PDB file of C-alpha atoms in Angstrom:
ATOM      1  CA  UNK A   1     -17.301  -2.783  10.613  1.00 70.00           C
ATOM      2  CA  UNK A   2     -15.285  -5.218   8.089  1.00 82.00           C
ATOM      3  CA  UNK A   3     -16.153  -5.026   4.276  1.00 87.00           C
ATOM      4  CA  UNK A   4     -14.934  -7.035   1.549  1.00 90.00           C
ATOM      5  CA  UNK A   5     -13.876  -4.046  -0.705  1.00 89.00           C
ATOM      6  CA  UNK A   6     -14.322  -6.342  -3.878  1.00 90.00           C
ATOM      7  CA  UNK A   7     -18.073  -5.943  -2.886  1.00 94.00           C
ATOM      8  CA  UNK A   8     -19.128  -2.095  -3.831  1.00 96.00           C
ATOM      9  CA  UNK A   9     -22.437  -2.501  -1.342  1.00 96.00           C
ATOM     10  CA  UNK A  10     -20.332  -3.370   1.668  1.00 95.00           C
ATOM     11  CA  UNK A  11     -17.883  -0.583   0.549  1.00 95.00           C
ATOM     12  CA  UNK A  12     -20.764   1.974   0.622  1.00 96.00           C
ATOM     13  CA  UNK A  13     -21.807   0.695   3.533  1.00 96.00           C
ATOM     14  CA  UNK A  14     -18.253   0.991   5.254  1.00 95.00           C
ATOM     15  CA  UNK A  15     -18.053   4.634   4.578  1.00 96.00           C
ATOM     16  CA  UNK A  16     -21.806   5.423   5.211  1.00 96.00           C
ATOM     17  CA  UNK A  17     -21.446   3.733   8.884  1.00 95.00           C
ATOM     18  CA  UNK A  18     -17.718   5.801   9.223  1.00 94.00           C
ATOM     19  CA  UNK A  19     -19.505   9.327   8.350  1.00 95.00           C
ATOM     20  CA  UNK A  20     -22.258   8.854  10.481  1.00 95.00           C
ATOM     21  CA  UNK A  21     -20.228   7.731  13.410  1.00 94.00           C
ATOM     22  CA  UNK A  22     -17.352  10.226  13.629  1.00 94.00           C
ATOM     23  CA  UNK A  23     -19.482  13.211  10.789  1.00 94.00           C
ATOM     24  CA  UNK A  24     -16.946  13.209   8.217  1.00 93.00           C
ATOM     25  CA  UNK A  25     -13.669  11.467   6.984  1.00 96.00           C
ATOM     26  CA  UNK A  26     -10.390  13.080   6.626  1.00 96.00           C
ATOM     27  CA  UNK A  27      -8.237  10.377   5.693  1.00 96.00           C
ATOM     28  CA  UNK A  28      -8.488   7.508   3.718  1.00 97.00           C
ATOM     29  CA  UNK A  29      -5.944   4.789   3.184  1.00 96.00           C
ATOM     30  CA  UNK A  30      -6.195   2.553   0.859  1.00 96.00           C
ATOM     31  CA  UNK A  31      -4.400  -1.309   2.119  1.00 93.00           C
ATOM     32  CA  UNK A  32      -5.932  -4.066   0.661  1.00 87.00           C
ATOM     33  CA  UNK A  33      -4.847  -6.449  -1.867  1.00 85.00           C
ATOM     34  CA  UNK A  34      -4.394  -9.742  -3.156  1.00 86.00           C
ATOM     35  CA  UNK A  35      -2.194 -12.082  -5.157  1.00 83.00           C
ATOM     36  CA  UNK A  36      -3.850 -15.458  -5.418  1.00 82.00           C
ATOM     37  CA  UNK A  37      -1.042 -16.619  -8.316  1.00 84.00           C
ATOM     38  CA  UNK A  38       2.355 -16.810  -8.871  1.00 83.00           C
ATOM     39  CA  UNK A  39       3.071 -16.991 -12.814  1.00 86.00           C
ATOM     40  CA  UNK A  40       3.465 -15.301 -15.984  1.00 90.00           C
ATOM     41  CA  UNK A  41       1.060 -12.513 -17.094  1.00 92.00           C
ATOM     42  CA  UNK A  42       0.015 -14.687 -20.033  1.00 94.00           C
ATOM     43  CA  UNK A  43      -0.140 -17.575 -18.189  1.00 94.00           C
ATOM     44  CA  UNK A  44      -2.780 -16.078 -15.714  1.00 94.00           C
ATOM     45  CA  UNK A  45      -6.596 -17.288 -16.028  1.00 96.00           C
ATOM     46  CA  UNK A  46      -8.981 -14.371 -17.038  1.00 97.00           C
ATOM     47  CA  UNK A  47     -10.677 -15.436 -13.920  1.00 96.00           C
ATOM     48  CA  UNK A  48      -7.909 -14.593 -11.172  1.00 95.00           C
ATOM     49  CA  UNK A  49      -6.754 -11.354 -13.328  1.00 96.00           C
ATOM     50  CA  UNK A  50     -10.730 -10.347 -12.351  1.00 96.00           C
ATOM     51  CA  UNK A  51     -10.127 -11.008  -8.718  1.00 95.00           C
ATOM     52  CA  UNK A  52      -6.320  -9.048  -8.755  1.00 94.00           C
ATOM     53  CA  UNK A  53      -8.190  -6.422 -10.125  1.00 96.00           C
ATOM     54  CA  UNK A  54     -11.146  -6.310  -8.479  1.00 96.00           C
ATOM     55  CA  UNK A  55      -9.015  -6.315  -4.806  1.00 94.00           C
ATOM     56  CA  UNK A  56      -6.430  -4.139  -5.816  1.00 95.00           C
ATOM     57  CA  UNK A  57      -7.575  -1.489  -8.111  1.00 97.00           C
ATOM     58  CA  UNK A  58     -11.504  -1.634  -8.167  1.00 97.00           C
ATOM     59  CA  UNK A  59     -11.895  -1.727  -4.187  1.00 96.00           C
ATOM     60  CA  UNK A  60      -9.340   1.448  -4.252  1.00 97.00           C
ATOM     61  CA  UNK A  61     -11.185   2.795  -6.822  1.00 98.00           C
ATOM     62  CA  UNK A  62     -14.504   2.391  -5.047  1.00 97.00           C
ATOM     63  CA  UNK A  63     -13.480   3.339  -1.840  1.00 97.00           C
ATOM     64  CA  UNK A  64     -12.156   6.690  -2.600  1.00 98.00           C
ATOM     65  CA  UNK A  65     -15.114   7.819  -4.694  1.00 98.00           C
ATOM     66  CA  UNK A  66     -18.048   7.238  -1.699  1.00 97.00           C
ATOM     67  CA  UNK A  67     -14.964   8.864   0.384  1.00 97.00           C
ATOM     68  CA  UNK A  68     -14.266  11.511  -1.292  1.00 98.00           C
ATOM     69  CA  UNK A  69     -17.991  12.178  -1.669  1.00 97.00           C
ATOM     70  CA  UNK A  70     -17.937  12.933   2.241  1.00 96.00           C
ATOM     71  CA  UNK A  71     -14.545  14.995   2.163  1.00 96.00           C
ATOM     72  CA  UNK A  72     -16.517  18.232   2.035  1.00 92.00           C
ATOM     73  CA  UNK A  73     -13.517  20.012   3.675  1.00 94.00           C
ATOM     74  CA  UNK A  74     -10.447  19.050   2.103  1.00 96.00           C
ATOM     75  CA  UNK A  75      -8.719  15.541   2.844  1.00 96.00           C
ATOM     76  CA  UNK A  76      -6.038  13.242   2.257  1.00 97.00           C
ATOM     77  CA  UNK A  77      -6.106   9.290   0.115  1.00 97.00           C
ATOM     78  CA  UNK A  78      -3.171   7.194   0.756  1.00 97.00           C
ATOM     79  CA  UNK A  79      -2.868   4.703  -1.863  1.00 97.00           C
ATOM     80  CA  UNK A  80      -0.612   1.354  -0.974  1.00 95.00           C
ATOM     81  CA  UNK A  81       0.906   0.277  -3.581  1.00 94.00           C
ATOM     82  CA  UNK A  82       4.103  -1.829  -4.082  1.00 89.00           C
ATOM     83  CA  UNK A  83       7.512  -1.501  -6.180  1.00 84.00           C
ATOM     84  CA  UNK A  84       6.131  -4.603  -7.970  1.00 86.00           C
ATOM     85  CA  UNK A  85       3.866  -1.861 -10.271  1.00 90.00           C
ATOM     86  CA  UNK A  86       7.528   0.381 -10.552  1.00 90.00           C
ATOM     87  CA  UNK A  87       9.838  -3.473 -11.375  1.00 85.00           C
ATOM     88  CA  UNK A  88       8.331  -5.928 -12.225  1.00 84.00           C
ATOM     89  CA  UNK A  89       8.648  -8.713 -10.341  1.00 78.00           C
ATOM     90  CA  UNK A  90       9.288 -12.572 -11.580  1.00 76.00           C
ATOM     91  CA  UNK A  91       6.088 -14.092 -10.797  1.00 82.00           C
ATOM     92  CA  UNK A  92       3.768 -11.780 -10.095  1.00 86.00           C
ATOM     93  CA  UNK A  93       2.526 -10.240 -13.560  1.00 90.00           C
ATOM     94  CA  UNK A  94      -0.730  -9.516 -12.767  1.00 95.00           C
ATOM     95  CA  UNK A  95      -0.159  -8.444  -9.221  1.00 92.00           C
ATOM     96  CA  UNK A  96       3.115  -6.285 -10.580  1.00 92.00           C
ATOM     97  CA  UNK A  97       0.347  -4.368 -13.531  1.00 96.00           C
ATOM     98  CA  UNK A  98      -2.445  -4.135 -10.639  1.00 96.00           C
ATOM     99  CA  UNK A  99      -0.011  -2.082  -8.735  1.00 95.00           C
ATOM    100  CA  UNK A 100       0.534  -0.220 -11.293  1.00 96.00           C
ATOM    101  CA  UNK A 101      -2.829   0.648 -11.700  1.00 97.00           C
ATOM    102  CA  UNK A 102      -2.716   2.126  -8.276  1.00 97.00           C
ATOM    103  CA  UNK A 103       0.130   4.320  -9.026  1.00 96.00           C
ATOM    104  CA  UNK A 104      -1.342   6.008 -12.217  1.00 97.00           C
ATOM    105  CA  UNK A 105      -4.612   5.954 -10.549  1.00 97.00           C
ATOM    106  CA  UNK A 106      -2.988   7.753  -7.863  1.00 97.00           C
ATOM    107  CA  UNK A 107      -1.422  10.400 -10.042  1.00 97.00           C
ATOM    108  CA  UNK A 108      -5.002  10.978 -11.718  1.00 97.00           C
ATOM    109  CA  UNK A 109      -7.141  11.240  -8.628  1.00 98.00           C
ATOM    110  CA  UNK A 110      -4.265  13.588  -7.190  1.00 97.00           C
ATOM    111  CA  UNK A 111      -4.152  15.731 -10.136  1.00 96.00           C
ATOM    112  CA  UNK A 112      -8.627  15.905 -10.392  1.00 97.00           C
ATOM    113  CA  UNK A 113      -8.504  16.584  -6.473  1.00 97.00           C
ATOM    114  CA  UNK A 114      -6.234  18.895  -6.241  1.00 97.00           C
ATOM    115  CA  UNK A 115      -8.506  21.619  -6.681  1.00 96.00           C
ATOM    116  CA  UNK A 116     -10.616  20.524  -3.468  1.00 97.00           C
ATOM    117  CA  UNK A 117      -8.114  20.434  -1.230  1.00 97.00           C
ATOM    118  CA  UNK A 118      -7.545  16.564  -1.402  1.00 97.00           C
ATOM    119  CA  UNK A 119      -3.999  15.158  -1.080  1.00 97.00           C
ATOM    120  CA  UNK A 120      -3.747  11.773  -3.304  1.00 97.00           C
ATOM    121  CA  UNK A 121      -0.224   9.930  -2.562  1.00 96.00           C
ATOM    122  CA  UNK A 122       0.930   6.523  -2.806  1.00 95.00           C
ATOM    123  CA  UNK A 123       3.662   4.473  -0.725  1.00 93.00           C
ATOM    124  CA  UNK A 124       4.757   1.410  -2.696  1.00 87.00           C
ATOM    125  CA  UNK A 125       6.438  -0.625  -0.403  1.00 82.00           C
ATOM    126  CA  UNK A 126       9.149  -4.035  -1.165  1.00 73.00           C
ATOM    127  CA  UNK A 127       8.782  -7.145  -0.021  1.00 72.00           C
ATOM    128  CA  UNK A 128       7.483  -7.629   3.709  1.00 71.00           C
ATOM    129  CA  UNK A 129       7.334 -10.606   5.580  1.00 76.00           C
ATOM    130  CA  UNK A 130       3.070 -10.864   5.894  1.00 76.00           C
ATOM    131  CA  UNK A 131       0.944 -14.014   4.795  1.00 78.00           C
ATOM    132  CA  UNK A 132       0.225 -12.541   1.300  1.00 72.00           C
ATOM    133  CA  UNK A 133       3.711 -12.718   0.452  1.00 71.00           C
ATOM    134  CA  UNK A 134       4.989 -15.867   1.855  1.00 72.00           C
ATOM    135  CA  UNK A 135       5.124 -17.641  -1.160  1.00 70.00           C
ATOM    136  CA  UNK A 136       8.132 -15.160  -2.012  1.00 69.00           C
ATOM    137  CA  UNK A 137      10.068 -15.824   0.979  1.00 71.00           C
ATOM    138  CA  UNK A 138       9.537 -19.043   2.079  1.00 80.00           C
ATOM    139  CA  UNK A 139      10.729 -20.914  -0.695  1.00 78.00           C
ATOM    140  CA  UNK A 140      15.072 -20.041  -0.772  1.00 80.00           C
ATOM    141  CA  UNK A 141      14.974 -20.146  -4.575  1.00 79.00           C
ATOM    142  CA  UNK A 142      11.876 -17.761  -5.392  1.00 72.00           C
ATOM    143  CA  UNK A 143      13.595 -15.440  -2.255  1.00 74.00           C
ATOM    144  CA  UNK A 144      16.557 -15.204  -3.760  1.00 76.00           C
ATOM    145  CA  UNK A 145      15.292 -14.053  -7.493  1.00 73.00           C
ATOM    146  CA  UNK A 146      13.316 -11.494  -5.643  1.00 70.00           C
ATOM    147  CA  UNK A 147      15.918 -10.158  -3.632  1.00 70.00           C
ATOM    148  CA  UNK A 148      18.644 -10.078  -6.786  1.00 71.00           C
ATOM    149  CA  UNK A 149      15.669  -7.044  -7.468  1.00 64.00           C
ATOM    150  CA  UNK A 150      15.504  -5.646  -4.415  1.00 64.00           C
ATOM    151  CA  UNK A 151      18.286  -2.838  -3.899  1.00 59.00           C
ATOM    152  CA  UNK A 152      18.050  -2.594  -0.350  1.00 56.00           C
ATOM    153  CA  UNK A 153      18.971  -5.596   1.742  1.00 49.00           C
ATOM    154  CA  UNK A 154      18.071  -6.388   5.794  1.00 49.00           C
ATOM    155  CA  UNK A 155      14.894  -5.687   5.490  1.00 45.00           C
ATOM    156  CA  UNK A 156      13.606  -8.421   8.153  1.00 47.00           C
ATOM    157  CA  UNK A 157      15.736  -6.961  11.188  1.00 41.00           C
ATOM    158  CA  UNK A 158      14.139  -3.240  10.406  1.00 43.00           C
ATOM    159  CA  UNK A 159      10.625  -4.161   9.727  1.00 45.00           C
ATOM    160  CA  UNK A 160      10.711  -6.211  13.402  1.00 44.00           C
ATOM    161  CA  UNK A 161      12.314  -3.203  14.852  1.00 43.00           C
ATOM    162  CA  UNK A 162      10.795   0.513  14.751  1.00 43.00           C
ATOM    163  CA  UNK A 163      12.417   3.163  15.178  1.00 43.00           C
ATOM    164  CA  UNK A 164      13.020   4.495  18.601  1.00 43.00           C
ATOM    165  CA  UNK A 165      11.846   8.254  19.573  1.00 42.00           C
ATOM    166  CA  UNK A 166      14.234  10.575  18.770  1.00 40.00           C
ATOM    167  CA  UNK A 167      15.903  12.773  22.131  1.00 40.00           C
ATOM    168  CA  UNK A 168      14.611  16.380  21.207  1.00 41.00           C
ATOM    169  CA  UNK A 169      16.666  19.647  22.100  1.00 40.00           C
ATOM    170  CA  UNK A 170      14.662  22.851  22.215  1.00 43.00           C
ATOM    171  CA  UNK A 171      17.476  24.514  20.135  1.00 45.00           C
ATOM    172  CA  UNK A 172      18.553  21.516  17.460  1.00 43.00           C
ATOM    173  CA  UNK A 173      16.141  19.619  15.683  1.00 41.00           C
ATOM    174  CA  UNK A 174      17.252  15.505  16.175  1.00 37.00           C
ATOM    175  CA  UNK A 175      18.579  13.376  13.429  1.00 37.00           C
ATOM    176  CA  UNK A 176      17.616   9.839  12.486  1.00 36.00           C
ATOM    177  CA  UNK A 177      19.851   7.639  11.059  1.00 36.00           C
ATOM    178  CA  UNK A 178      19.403   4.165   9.573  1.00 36.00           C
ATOM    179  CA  UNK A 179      22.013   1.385   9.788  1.00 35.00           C
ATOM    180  CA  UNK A 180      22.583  -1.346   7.939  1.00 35.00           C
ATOM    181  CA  UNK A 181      22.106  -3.588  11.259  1.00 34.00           C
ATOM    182  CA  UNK A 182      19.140  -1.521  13.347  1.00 34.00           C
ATOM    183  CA  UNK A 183      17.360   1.692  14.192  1.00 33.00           C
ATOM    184  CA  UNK A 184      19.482   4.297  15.758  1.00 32.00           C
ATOM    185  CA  UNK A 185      18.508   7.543  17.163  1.00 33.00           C
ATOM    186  CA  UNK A 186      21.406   9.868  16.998  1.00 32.00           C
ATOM    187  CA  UNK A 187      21.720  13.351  19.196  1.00 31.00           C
ATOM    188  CA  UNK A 188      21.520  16.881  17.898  1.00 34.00           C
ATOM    189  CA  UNK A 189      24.700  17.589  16.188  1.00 34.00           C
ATOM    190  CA  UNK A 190      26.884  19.869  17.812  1.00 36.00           C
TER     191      UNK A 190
END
């Protein structure tokens, strides 16, 4: 069942539906967001800073308390957030402080679960290629301010190509290695 998790009601009603299908939840991860503006912080309308926050800290927000209200037996939250709320990024000043908000509310809802057995973490992933973010890469000069802050470049090739199952040896765990051109699966070392 979809839910607009700017809407609390269709939140609650997400995770009511999810418990009463499967009996619990284990595992919630938190994805959504939005970014309806590029410009400066001060430069943003009260009105969109509402919606930014609404998407991406609110709806997280939201959706972990009626989960976590269900975790009865430990669980784990996985909070998405971005390396926009660790660098800012040119543009994207309210998006860039929304993710922030995820981070520290990630490190407060890890620290208050802790004691019932609920794992809180974040990932805050660079810039991938999806609809949201097109207005970063498909313009060549906004692309190449936000890649002058991204250390890691090639990032297109490896999000297109997974990495491959690694060959297992009952007495040497495998290796993975990343290369600067693909994926490679490397054999047990000798």
């Amino acid at each position: 069942h979809p839910a607009h998790v700017g809407r609390e009601d269709e939140i609650q009603r997400l995770v009511d539906t999810t418990h009463e299908k499967f009996g619990r939840i284990d595992l919630l991860v938190n994805n959504a967001g939005t970014n309806p503006t590029m410009s400066m912080l001060l430069d943003t309308s009260v009105e969109v800073w509402d919606k930014i926050f609404a998407l991406n800290v609110r709806g997280y927000f939201l959706m972990s308390k009626f989960a976590v209200a269900q975790m009865t037996d430990g669980g784990a939250i996985v909070n998405i957030s971005s390396t926009a709320g660790i660098r800012p990024m040119p543009g994207l000043g309210v998006y860039s402080v929304s993710k922030a908000a995820v981070i520290h509310l990630t490190k407060t809802m890890a620290f208050e679960l802790a004691s019932r057995k609920i794992r809180v973490n974040a990932i805050a992933p660079g810039l991938i290629k999806t609809k949201l973010s097109s207005a970063l890469w498909e313009n060549e000069a906004i692309y190449s301010e936000v890649m002058k802050h991204t250390p890691w470049i090639g990032w297109e090739t490896r999000r297109r190509s997974p990495p491959p199952p690694a060959t297992c040896s009952p007495t040497k765990p495998p290796t993975l290695q990343a290369t600067p051109s693909s994926w490679t699966a490397a054999q047990p070392s000798e």
